CSV table of C-alpha atoms and ligand atoms in Angstrom, one decimal:
chain,number,residue,atom,x,y,z
A,300,UNK,CA,0.0,0.0,0.0
A,301,UNK,CA,1.4,3.4,-0.9
A,302,UNK,CA,1.1,6.2,1.7
A,303,UNK,CA,-1.5,8.0,-0.3
A,304,UNK,CA,-4.1,5.3,-0.4
A,305,UNK,CA,-7.1,5.3,1.9
A,306,UNK,CA,-6.2,3.0,4.8
A,307,UNK,CA,-9.6,1.8,5.6
A,308,UNK,CA,-13.4,2.3,5.1
A,309,UNK,CA,-15.9,3.2,7.8
A,310,UNK,CA,-17.1,0.2,9.8
A,311,UNK,CA,-20.7,-0.3,10.5
A,312,UNK,CA,-22.3,2.5,12.5
A,313,UNK,CA,-23.3,2.9,16.1
A,314,UNK,CA,-27.0,1.8,15.7
A,315,UNK,CA,-26.2,-1.1,13.4
A,316,UNK,CA,-23.6,-2.4,15.9
A,317,UNK,CA,-25.9,-2.1,18.9
A,318,UNK,CA,-28.6,-4.0,17.1
A,319,UNK,CA,-26.2,-6.7,16.0
A,320,UNK,CA,-25.0,-7.2,19.5
A,321,UNK,CA,-28.5,-7.0,21.1
A,322,UNK,CA,-29.9,-9.6,18.7
A,323,UNK,CA,-26.8,-11.8,19.2
A,324,UNK,CA,-26.0,-11.5,15.5
A,325,UNK,CA,-22.5,-10.6,16.7
A,326,UNK,CA,-21.1,-10.7,20.2
A,327,UNK,CA,-19.7,-7.5,21.7
A,328,UNK,CA,-16.4,-9.4,22.1
A,329,UNK,CA,-16.3,-10.1,18.3
A,330,UNK,CA,-17.1,-6.5,17.5
A,331,UNK,CA,-14.2,-5.4,19.7
A,332,UNK,CA,-11.8,-8.0,18.2
A,333,UNK,CA,-12.6,-6.7,14.7
A,334,UNK,CA,-11.8,-3.2,16.0
A,335,UNK,CA,-8.6,-4.2,17.7
A,336,UNK,CA,-7.5,-6.1,14.6
A,337,UNK,CA,-8.0,-3.0,12.5
A,338,UNK,CA,-6.1,-0.9,14.9
A,339,UNK,CA,-3.2,-3.4,15.0
A,340,UNK,CA,-3.2,-3.3,11.1
A,341,UNK,CA,-3.2,0.5,10.6
A,342,UNK,CA,-2.5,2.4,13.8
A,343,UNK,CA,1.2,2.5,13.1
A,344,UNK,CA,0.5,4.6,10.0
A,345,UNK,CA,-2.2,6.8,11.5
A,346,UNK,CA,-1.4,7.3,15.2
A,347,UNK,CA,-5.0,8.1,16.2
A,348,UNK,CA,-4.5,6.9,19.7
A,349,UNK,CA,-2.4,7.9,22.7
A,350,UNK,CA,-3.5,4.7,24.5
A,351,UNK,CA,-5.5,1.6,23.4
A,352,UNK,CA,-7.2,-0.1,26.3
A,353,UNK,CA,-6.9,-3.7,25.0
A,354,UNK,CA,-7.5,-5.6,28.3
A,355,UNK,CA,-10.1,-3.3,29.9
A,356,UNK,CA,-12.0,-3.2,26.6
A,357,UNK,CA,-12.1,-7.0,26.3
A,358,UNK,CA,-13.3,-7.4,29.8
A,359,UNK,CA,-16.0,-4.8,29.3
A,360,UNK,CA,-17.1,-6.4,26.0
A,361,UNK,CA,-17.4,-9.8,27.7
A,362,UNK,CA,-19.5,-8.2,30.6
A,363,UNK,CA,-21.9,-6.9,27.9
A,364,UNK,CA,-22.1,-10.3,26.4
A,365,UNK,CA,-22.9,-11.8,29.8
A,366,UNK,CA,-25.7,-9.3,30.4
A,367,UNK,CA,-27.2,-10.2,27.0
A,368,UNK,CA,-26.9,-13.9,27.8
A,369,UNK,CA,-28.8,-13.3,31.0
A,370,UNK,CA,-31.5,-11.4,29.1
A,371,UNK,CA,-30.6,-7.9,30.5
A,372,UNK,CA,-30.5,-5.0,28.0
A,373,UNK,CA,-27.1,-3.3,28.3
A,374,UNK,CA,-28.5,-0.1,26.8
A,375,UNK,CA,-28.7,1.8,23.5
A,376,UNK,CA,-25.0,1.5,22.9
A,377,UNK,CA,-24.7,-2.2,23.6
A,378,UNK,CA,-21.2,-3.3,22.7
A,379,UNK,CA,-20.5,-0.1,20.6
A,380,UNK,CA,-16.7,0.6,20.5
A,381,UNK,CA,-16.0,4.3,21.4
A,382,UNK,CA,-12.8,6.3,21.6
A,383,UNK,CA,-12.3,9.3,23.8
A,384,UNK,CA,-10.3,12.4,23.2
A,385,UNK,CA,-7.4,12.4,25.6
A,386,UNK,CA,-8.7,15.5,27.5
A,387,UNK,CA,-11.7,13.6,28.8
A,388,UNK,CA,-11.0,12.2,32.3
A,389,UNK,CA,-11.1,8.4,32.7
A,390,UNK,CA,-10.8,6.9,36.2
A,391,UNK,CA,-7.5,5.1,36.7
A,392,UNK,CA,-6.6,5.6,33.0
A,393,UNK,CA,-4.0,8.1,31.9
A,394,UNK,CA,-5.5,11.4,30.5
A,395,UNK,CA,-2.7,13.4,29.0
A,396,UNK,CA,-4.1,16.2,26.9
A,397,UNK,CA,-1.3,15.2,24.6
A,398,UNK,CA,1.0,17.2,26.8
A,399,UNK,CA,4.2,16.3,28.7
A,400,UNK,CA,2.7,18.2,31.6
A,401,UNK,CA,0.1,15.4,32.1
A,402,UNK,CA,2.0,12.5,30.6
A,403,UNK,CA,1.8,10.5,33.8
A,404,UNK,CA,-1.3,11.9,35.3
A,405,UNK,CA,-4.0,9.4,36.2
A,406,UNK,CA,-7.4,10.9,37.0
A,407,UNK,CA,-9.2,9.6,40.1
A,408,UNK,CA,-12.7,10.1,38.5
A,409,UNK,CA,-14.6,9.6,35.3
A,410,UNK,CA,-16.1,12.6,33.3
A,411,UNK,CA,-19.9,12.6,33.3
A,412,UNK,CA,-19.9,11.7,29.6
A,413,UNK,CA,-17.8,8.6,30.3
A,414,UNK,CA,-20.1,7.4,33.0
A,415,UNK,CA,-23.1,8.0,30.6
A,416,UNK,CA,-21.5,6.1,27.7
A,417,UNK,CA,-20.7,3.2,30.0
A,418,UNK,CA,-24.2,3.1,31.5
A,419,UNK,CA,-25.5,2.9,27.9
A,420,UNK,CA,-23.4,-0.2,27.2
A,421,UNK,CA,-20.5,1.3,25.2
A,422,UNK,CA,-17.0,-0.2,25.2
A,423,UNK,CA,-14.3,2.4,25.7
A,424,UNK,CA,-11.4,1.4,23.3
A,425,UNK,CA,-8.9,4.1,23.9
A,426,UNK,CA,-7.8,7.7,24.3
A,427,UNK,CA,-7.2,9.7,21.1
A,428,UNK,CA,-4.4,12.0,20.1
A,429,UNK,CA,-5.0,15.8,20.0
A,430,UNK,CA,-3.3,19.1,19.8
A,431,UNK,CA,-1.8,19.8,23.2
A,432,UNK,CA,-4.5,21.1,25.5
A,433,UNK,CA,-6.8,21.3,22.5
A,434,UNK,CA,-4.9,24.3,21.0
A,435,UNK,CA,-4.5,23.8,17.3
A,436,UNK,CA,-6.2,22.8,14.0
A,437,UNK,CA,-4.0,20.0,12.7
A,438,UNK,CA,-3.0,17.7,15.7
A,439,UNK,CA,0.6,18.7,14.8
A,440,UNK,CA,0.8,20.3,18.3
A,441,UNK,CA,0.6,17.0,20.1
A,442,UNK,CA,3.6,16.4,22.3
A,443,UNK,CA,3.5,12.7,21.2
A,444,UNK,CA,3.7,13.3,17.4
A,445,UNK,CA,1.0,14.0,14.8
A,446,UNK,CA,-1.9,11.9,13.6
A,447,UNK,CA,-2.3,11.3,9.9
A,448,UNK,CA,-5.5,11.6,7.9
A,449,UNK,CA,-6.9,8.2,7.0
A,450,UNK,CA,-8.3,9.5,3.7
A,451,UNK,CA,-4.8,10.3,2.6
A,452,UNK,CA,-1.8,9.8,4.9
A,453,UNK,CA,0.1,12.8,3.4
A,454,UNK,CA,-2.4,15.2,5.0
A,455,UNK,CA,-3.3,16.4,8.5
A,456,UNK,CA,-6.5,15.1,10.0
A,457,UNK,CA,-7.4,18.6,11.3
A,458,UNK,CA,-7.6,19.4,15.0
A,459,UNK,CA,-7.6,19.6,17.8
A,460,UNK,CA,-9.7,16.4,17.9
A,461,UNK,CA,-7.6,14.9,15.1
A,462,UNK,CA,-7.2,11.5,16.7
A,463,UNK,CA,-10.9,11.2,17.3
A,464,UNK,CA,-11.8,12.1,13.7
A,465,UNK,CA,-9.1,9.7,12.4
A,466,UNK,CA,-10.2,6.8,14.6
A,467,UNK,CA,-13.7,7.0,13.1
A,468,UNK,CA,-12.6,7.7,9.5
A,469,UNK,CA,-10.1,4.8,9.7
A,470,UNK,CA,-12.9,2.4,10.8
A,471,UNK,CA,-11.2,1.8,14.2
A,472,UNK,CA,-14.3,2.7,16.2
A,473,UNK,CA,-18.0,3.5,15.4
A,474,UNK,CA,-17.8,6.8,17.4
A,475,UNK,CA,-15.4,9.0,19.2
A,476,UNK,CA,-15.9,12.0,21.5
A,477,UNK,CA,-14.1,15.2,20.9
A,478,UNK,CA,-14.2,18.7,22.4
A,479,UNK,CA,-14.9,21.9,20.5
A,480,UNK,CA,-13.8,25.3,21.8
A,481,UNK,CA,-13.5,27.0,18.4
A,482,UNK,CA,-14.1,24.2,15.9
A,483,UNK,CA,-12.1,21.3,17.2
A,484,UNK,CA,-14.9,18.7,16.6
A,485,UNK,CA,-16.3,20.1,13.3
A,486,UNK,CA,-13.0,21.0,11.5
A,487,UNK,CA,-11.3,17.6,11.9
A,488,UNK,CA,-14.7,15.9,11.1
A,489,UNK,CA,-14.7,17.9,7.9
A,490,UNK,CA,-11.1,17.2,7.0
A,491,UNK,CA,-11.5,13.4,7.6
A,492,UNK,CA,-15.0,13.0,6.0
A,493,UNK,CA,-17.0,12.2,9.1
A,494,UNK,CA,-19.9,13.8,10.9
A,495,UNK,CA,-19.0,16.0,13.9
A,496,UNK,CA,-21.4,17.8,16.3
A,497,UNK,CA,-20.9,20.6,18.8
A,498,UNK,CA,-24.0,20.8,20.9
A,499,UNK,CA,-25.4,24.0,22.5
A,500,UNK,CA,-23.1,25.2,25.3
A,501,UNK,CA,-24.4,23.6,28.5
A,502,UNK,CA,-26.2,20.6,26.9
A,503,UNK,CA,-23.4,18.2,27.5
A,504,UNK,CA,-21.7,18.2,30.9
A,505,UNK,CA,-18.2,19.5,31.0
A,506,UNK,CA,-17.5,17.8,34.3
A,507,UNK,CA,-14.3,15.9,33.8
A,508,UNK,CA,-13.3,17.7,30.6
A,509,UNK,CA,-9.9,19.3,31.1
A,510,UNK,CA,-10.6,23.0,30.7
A,511,UNK,CA,-9.1,25.0,27.8
A,512,UNK,CA,-11.5,28.0,27.6
A,513,UNK,CA,-14.4,27.2,30.0
A,514,UNK,CA,-17.0,29.6,28.5
A,515,UNK,CA,-16.5,28.0,25.0
A,516,UNK,CA,-15.6,24.3,25.6
A,517,UNK,CA,-18.2,21.7,24.7
A,518,UNK,CA,-18.0,17.9,24.3
A,519,UNK,CA,-19.6,16.2,21.3
A,520,UNK,CA,-19.5,13.1,19.0
A,521,UNK,CA,-17.8,12.2,15.8
A,522,UNK,CA,-19.6,9.5,13.9
A,523,UNK,CA,-19.9,7.9,10.5
A,524,UNK,CA,-23.4,9.2,10.0
A,525,UNK,CA,-25.8,11.9,11.2
A,526,UNK,CA,-28.3,9.6,13.0
A,527,UNK,CA,-25.6,8.0,15.0
A,528,UNK,CA,-24.4,11.4,16.1
A,529,UNK,CA,-28.0,12.3,17.2
A,530,UNK,CA,-28.2,9.1,19.3
A,531,UNK,CA,-24.8,9.8,20.9
A,532,UNK,CA,-25.9,13.4,21.8
A,533,UNK,CA,-29.0,12.0,23.4
A,534,UNK,CA,-26.9,9.5,25.5
A,535,UNK,CA,-24.2,12.0,26.6
A,536,UNK,CA,-26.4,15.1,27.0
A,537,UNK,CA,-28.7,16.3,29.8
A,538,UNK,CA,-28.6,18.1,33.0
A,539,UNK,CA,-25.6,17.5,35.4
A,540,UNK,CA,-25.5,19.2,38.8
A,541,UNK,CA,-21.7,18.8,38.7
A,542,UNK,CA,-21.4,21.4,35.8
A,543,UNK,CA,-22.7,24.8,37.0
A,544,UNK,CA,-23.3,25.8,33.3
A,545,UNK,CA,-25.4,22.7,32.6
A,546,UNK,CA,-28.8,23.4,31.0
A,547,UNK,CA,-31.8,21.7,32.7
A,548,UNK,CA,-33.7,20.9,29.5
A,549,UNK,CA,-34.4,17.4,28.0
A,550,UNK,CA,-32.1,16.5,25.1
A,551,UNK,CA,-34.2,14.0,23.3
A,552,UNK,CA,-36.1,13.4,20.0
A,553,UNK,CA,-33.0,14.2,17.9
A,554,UNK,CA,-33.1,10.9,16.0
A,555,UNK,CA,-36.8,11.5,15.0
A,556,UNK,CA,-35.8,14.9,13.6
A,557,UNK,CA,-33.5,13.2,11.1
A,558,UNK,CA,-36.5,11.9,9.1
A,559,UNK,CA,-38.4,15.1,8.8
A,560,UNK,CA,-37.1,16.5,5.5
A,561,UNK,CA,-36.5,20.1,4.7
A,562,UNK,CA,-39.6,21.2,2.9
A,563,UNK,CA,-40.1,24.9,3.7
A,564,UNK,CA,-37.1,25.1,6.0
A,565,UNK,CA,-35.4,28.5,5.6
A,566,UNK,CA,-31.7,28.0,5.0
A,567,UNK,CA,-29.3,31.1,5.1
A,568,UNK,CA,-25.9,30.9,3.5
A,569,UNK,CA,-23.6,33.2,5.4
A,570,UNK,CA,-21.6,35.4,2.9
A,571,UNK,CA,-18.8,36.2,5.3
A,572,UNK,CA,-18.2,32.5,6.0
A,573,UNK,CA,-18.4,31.3,2.4
A,574,UNK,CA,-16.2,34.0,0.9
A,575,UNK,CA,-12.9,32.9,2.5
A,576,UNK,CA,-13.3,29.3,1.2
A,577,UNK,CA,-11.2,28.0,-1.6
A,578,UNK,CA,-12.8,27.5,-5.0
A,579,UNK,CA,-13.0,23.7,-4.7
A,580,UNK,CA,-14.7,24.0,-1.3
A,581,UNK,CA,-17.1,26.6,-2.6
A,582,UNK,CA,-18.0,24.4,-5.6
A,583,UNK,CA,-18.9,21.4,-3.4
A,584,UNK,CA,-20.8,23.7,-1.0
A,585,UNK,CA,-22.8,25.3,-3.7
A,586,UNK,CA,-23.7,21.9,-5.1
A,587,UNK,CA,-25.1,21.1,-1.7
A,588,UNK,CA,-27.2,24.2,-1.4
A,589,UNK,CA,-28.5,23.8,-4.9
A,590,UNK,CA,-29.6,20.3,-4.0
A,591,UNK,CA,-31.2,21.4,-0.8
A,592,UNK,CA,-33.2,24.0,-2.8
A,593,UNK,CA,-34.3,21.3,-5.2
A,594,UNK,CA,-35.9,19.3,-2.4
A,595,UNK,CA,-37.9,22.2,-1.0
A,596,UNK,CA,-35.6,24.2,1.3
A,597,UNK,CA,-35.8,28.0,0.9
A,598,UNK,CA,-32.2,28.9,0.4
A,599,UNK,CA,-31.0,32.5,0.5
A,600,UNK,CA,-27.8,34.3,1.1
A,601,UNK,CA,-27.4,36.5,4.2
A,602,UNK,CA,-24.6,38.9,5.2
A,603,UNK,CA,-23.7,39.0,8.9
A,604,UNK,CA,-20.8,41.5,8.9
A,605,UNK,CA,-20.2,41.1,12.7
A,606,UNK,CA,-19.0,37.5,12.1
A,607,UNK,CA,-15.8,38.9,10.4
A,608,UNK,CA,-14.6,39.9,13.9
A,609,UNK,CA,-15.2,36.5,15.4
A,610,UNK,CA,-11.6,35.2,14.9
A,611,UNK,CA,-10.0,38.2,16.5
A,612,UNK,CA,-12.4,38.1,19.5
A,613,UNK,CA,-11.9,34.4,20.0
A,614,UNK,CA,-8.1,34.6,19.9
A,615,UNK,CA,-8.3,37.1,22.9
A,616,UNK,CA,-11.0,35.4,24.9
A,617,UNK,CA,-9.8,31.7,24.5
A,618,UNK,CA,-6.2,32.5,25.4
A,619,UNK,CA,-7.3,34.7,28.3
A,620,UNK,CA,-9.4,31.8,29.8
A,621,UNK,CA,-6.6,29.3,29.0
A,622,UNK,CA,-4.0,31.4,30.8
A,623,UNK,CA,-6.1,31.2,33.9
A,624,UNK,CA,-7.1,27.6,33.5
A,625,UNK,CA,-3.6,26.4,32.9
A,626,UNK,CA,-2.2,28.2,35.9
A,627,UNK,CA,-3.0,25.0,37.9
A,628,UNK,CA,-0.1,23.1,36.3
A,629,UNK,CA,2.4,24.4,38.8
A,630,UNK,CA,4.4,21.2,39.5
A,631,UNK,CA,2.6,20.9,42.9
A,632,UNK,CA,-0.9,19.6,42.1
A,633,UNK,CA,-0.9,17.8,38.8
A,634,UNK,CA,1.5,15.9,36.6
A,635,UNK,CA,5.0,16.9,35.8
A,636,UNK,CA,7.4,18.4,38.4
A,637,UNK,CA,10.9,19.5,37.5
A,638,UNK,CA,13.1,20.1,40.6
A,639,UNK,CA,14.3,23.6,41.4
A,640,UNK,CA,16.1,25.3,44.2
A,641,UNK,CA,13.0,27.1,45.5
A,642,UNK,CA,9.3,27.0,44.6
A,643,UNK,CA,9.5,29.7,41.9
A,644,UNK,CA,12.4,28.0,40.1
A,645,UNK,CA,10.6,24.6,40.4
A,646,UNK,CA,7.5,26.1,38.8
A,647,UNK,CA,9.4,27.9,36.1
A,648,UNK,CA,11.3,24.7,35.2
A,649,UNK,CA,8.2,22.6,35.3
A,650,UNK,CA,6.2,24.9,33.1
A,651,UNK,CA,9.1,25.5,30.7
A,652,UNK,CA,9.6,21.7,30.2
A,653,UNK,CA,5.9,20.7,30.4
A,654,UNK,CA,4.3,23.0,27.9
A,655,UNK,CA,4.9,23.0,24.1
A,656,UNK,CA,5.4,26.2,22.0
A,657,UNK,CA,1.7,26.8,21.1
A,658,UNK,CA,0.5,26.4,24.7
A,659,UNK,CA,3.1,28.9,25.8
A,660,UNK,CA,2.1,31.3,23.1
A,661,UNK,CA,-1.5,31.1,24.2
A,662,UNK,CA,-0.6,31.6,27.9
A,663,UNK,CA,1.4,34.7,27.0
A,664,UNK,CA,-1.3,36.1,24.7
A,665,UNK,CA,-3.9,35.5,27.4
A,666,UNK,CA,-1.9,37.0,30.2
A,667,UNK,CA,-1.2,40.1,28.2
A,668,UNK,CA,-4.9,40.5,27.2
A,669,UNK,CA,-5.9,40.3,30.9
A,670,UNK,CA,-3.1,42.5,32.3
A,671,UNK,CA,-4.0,45.8,33.9
A,672,UNK,CA,-3.9,48.6,31.4
A,673,UNK,CA,-4.7,46.3,28.5
A,674,UNK,CA,-7.8,44.5,30.0
A,675,UNK,CA,-10.3,46.9,28.6
A,676,UNK,CA,-8.7,47.4,25.3
A,677,UNK,CA,-8.3,43.7,24.6
A,678,UNK,CA,-10.3,41.3,26.8
A,679,UNK,CA,-13.2,43.8,27.4
A,680,UNK,CA,-13.4,44.8,23.7
A,681,UNK,CA,-13.4,41.1,22.7
A,682,UNK,CA,-16.3,40.4,25.1
A,683,UNK,CA,-18.3,43.3,23.5
A,684,UNK,CA,-17.7,41.8,20.1
A,685,UNK,CA,-18.9,38.5,21.4
A,686,UNK,CA,-22.2,40.2,22.5
A,687,UNK,CA,-22.5,41.8,19.0
A,688,UNK,CA,-22.1,38.5,17.3
A,689,UNK,CA,-24.7,36.8,19.5
A,690,UNK,CA,-27.1,39.7,18.8
A,691,UNK,CA,-26.4,39.5,15.0
A,692,UNK,CA,-27.1,35.8,15.0
A,693,UNK,CA,-30.3,36.5,16.8
A,694,UNK,CA,-31.4,38.8,14.1
A,695,UNK,CA,-30.4,36.3,11.4
A,696,UNK,CA,-32.4,33.5,13.0
A,697,UNK,CA,-35.6,35.7,12.8
A,698,UNK,CA,-35.4,35.0,9.0
A,699,UNK,CA,-33.8,31.6,8.9
A,700,UNK,CA,-34.2,28.3,10.7
A,701,UNK,CA,-30.5,27.3,10.1
A,702,UNK,CA,-27.4,28.9,8.7
A,703,UNK,CA,-25.0,27.2,6.4
A,704,UNK,CA,-21.3,27.6,5.5
A,705,UNK,CA,-18.4,25.4,4.6
A,706,UNK,CA,-17.0,24.0,7.9
A,707,UNK,CA,-13.4,24.7,6.9
A,708,UNK,CA,-12.1,27.1,4.2
A,709,UNK,CA,-10.0,24.4,2.7
A,710,UNK,CA,-9.7,20.6,2.5
A,711,UNK,CA,-7.0,18.9,4.6
A,712,UNK,CA,-3.5,20.5,4.2
A,713,UNK,CA,-0.1,19.0,4.3
A,714,UNK,CA,2.2,18.5,7.4
A,715,UNK,CA,4.1,21.7,8.1
A,716,UNK,CA,2.1,23.7,5.6
A,717,UNK,CA,0.9,26.3,8.1
A,718,UNK,CA,4.0,27.5,10.0
A,719,UNK,CA,2.7,31.0,10.7
A,720,UNK,CA,0.3,30.7,13.7
A,721,UNK,CA,-2.1,33.1,12.0
A,722,UNK,CA,-2.4,30.8,9.0
A,723,UNK,CA,-3.4,28.0,11.3
A,724,UNK,CA,-5.9,30.3,13.3
A,725,UNK,CA,-7.6,31.1,10.0
A,726,UNK,CA,-8.7,27.4,9.7
A,727,UNK,CA,-11.3,28.3,12.3
A,728,UNK,CA,-12.8,31.2,10.5
A,729,UNK,CA,-16.2,29.5,10.0
A,730,UNK,CA,-16.5,27.5,13.2
A,731,UNK,CA,-15.7,30.0,15.9
A,732,UNK,CA,-18.8,32.2,15.8
A,733,UNK,CA,-21.0,29.3,17.1
A,734,UNK,CA,-18.7,28.9,20.1
A,735,UNK,CA,-18.8,32.6,20.9
A,736,UNK,CA,-22.6,32.5,20.8
A,737,UNK,CA,-22.9,29.1,22.5
A,738,UNK,CA,-24.9,27.8,19.6
A,739,UNK,CA,-25.0,24.3,18.3
A,740,UNK,CA,-23.3,23.5,14.9
A,741,UNK,CA,-22.4,20.4,13.0
A,742,UNK,CA,-20.3,19.3,10.1
A,743,UNK,CA,-21.6,16.9,7.5
A,744,UNK,CA,-19.4,15.5,4.7
A,745,UNK,CA,-20.4,16.6,1.2
A,746,UNK,CA,-18.4,15.7,-1.8
A,747,UNK,CA,-14.7,16.1,-2.5
A,748,UNK,CA,-12.4,19.0,-3.1
A,749,UNK,CA,-8.8,19.4,-4.1
A,750,UNK,CA,-6.7,16.2,-4.1
A,751,UNK,CA,-9.9,14.1,-3.7
A,752,UNK,CA,-10.1,15.1,-0.1
A,753,UNK,CA,-13.5,15.5,1.8
A,754,UNK,CA,-15.4,18.8,2.1
A,755,UNK,CA,-17.7,19.4,5.1
A,756,UNK,CA,-20.8,21.5,5.2
A,757,UNK,CA,-21.5,23.3,8.5
A,758,UNK,CA,-25.1,23.5,9.7
A,759,UNK,CA,-25.6,26.1,12.5
A,760,UNK,CA,-28.7,26.6,14.6
A,761,UNK,CA,-29.8,28.9,17.5
A,762,UNK,CA,-29.5,27.9,21.1
A,763,UNK,CA,-31.2,24.6,21.8
A,764,UNK,CA,-31.9,24.3,18.1
A,765,UNK,CA,-30.4,20.8,17.7
A,766,UNK,CA,-33.6,19.3,16.4
A,767,UNK,CA,-33.7,21.5,13.2
A,768,UNK,CA,-29.9,21.2,12.9
A,769,UNK,CA,-30.1,17.4,12.7
A,770,UNK,CA,-33.2,17.7,10.4
A,771,UNK,CA,-31.1,19.6,7.9
A,772,UNK,CA,-27.9,17.7,8.5
A,773,UNK,CA,-29.6,14.3,7.8
A,774,UNK,CA,-30.9,15.6,4.4
A,775,UNK,CA,-27.5,16.9,3.5
A,776,UNK,CA,-26.1,13.5,4.2
A,777,UNK,CA,-28.7,11.9,1.9
A,778,UNK,CA,-28.0,14.4,-0.9
A,779,UNK,CA,-24.3,13.6,-0.6
A,780,UNK,CA,-24.8,10.0,-1.6
B,1272,LIG,N1,-8.3,25.6,16.5
B,1272,LIG,C1,-8.8,26.4,17.6
B,1272,LIG,C2,-7.7,26.7,18.6
B,1272,LIG,O1,-6.6,26.4,18.3
B,1272,LIG,C3,-9.9,25.7,18.3
B,1272,LIG,C4,-9.5,24.6,19.2
B,1272,LIG,C5,-10.6,23.9,19.9
B,1272,LIG,O2,-11.8,24.0,19.5
B,1272,LIG,N2,-10.3,23.2,20.9
B,1272,LIG,O3,-8.0,27.4,19.6
């Protein structure tokens, strides 16, 4: 096999697998063995995982098989192999954030999403590679080496949830969880040709998600199809008293929305998010909107000039929050400790050795934006822009049910292609606004662009608008076939 061939094809999805296991067509242990075999065959080339949980997963799969043998329903994800981004805490299992700082840190507790997946019968297969502390758009910032895109190994998988996207695209697992602060689920989903969903801020508990920028972070699924992603959202979502920003609203009925069609649905194409896309991405995107119009959606263009300021506001707010959140890695409480003569030199040595260049850059940017004398000009101003963006979205959603754009302005790029940090930051141009507003958004694969690499269409919806988002996403998926 040459390095440019696709390494694998998507395995059967979440729902098919759960049905196969529940009806005893296939045992959970056999499903897992297939998964582990595929990982053994291709993981060397892809590096989707920081850790594969061979033994624990086998034990869990046989527990599921025992339950079924005794006539007990293990839940909607019976025997479904799932991977977790390595910033989601797993009890007694290393959780590194792909950073030297946490390389040997073992969390004493499970994130709420992990408990929910396990209660639903899922089998956790491993922890996936990512940009260090979720800062990046290519997974090149991992302290443990990059992940490769299973569609073509010469290209990045996107980031920061690159390992999660690659583990699904390679057919290693049916589903992976990622986290999305400025696009880190949707952009890698787009670049690897899978579905990725960022739910409304507060719909999925952040308890046990290692914080990057707490007012923007949200956990969500990456799957091979839209319906599977809807099911996973239903399983991992819902109120959690352990997350003070959790929304106390039911998160259900999403799967039903996938069958509703788009007749009469008002779809707005956002000029400011389409314009920066490359011609190949624009061509695939336009094909998608033409087809949506042909099946009854009312497609129109809308200009939301405020969105042009999203990137600048995000790259002040996210680093500001990160500089505060990452202050806890002081050599005393978590992970790495490098000895020093006194406390200050120990902390300096620890933080110098433990953090990679991008994380240090963000901490410096954030500390600067929050420092007295600059706070109002940078952080305060960015927060005002954030409010303007939320208000502008509000006006747009008076005329439209969903808004559409390409997820990423380009298809996957090559390793080392974006050396200037600003080039890399531009990958997030279309995804960031939904995080700033706290809105849900998803990426659905639609066609191919340059070098036969996947293009993703982003469907955005207002707060708690997941139902209509999935409704449109499912139709786009159908039109892409
Ligand atoms: N690429 C963006 C960043 O580097 C978004 C990351 C994310 O969503 N975690 O900050």
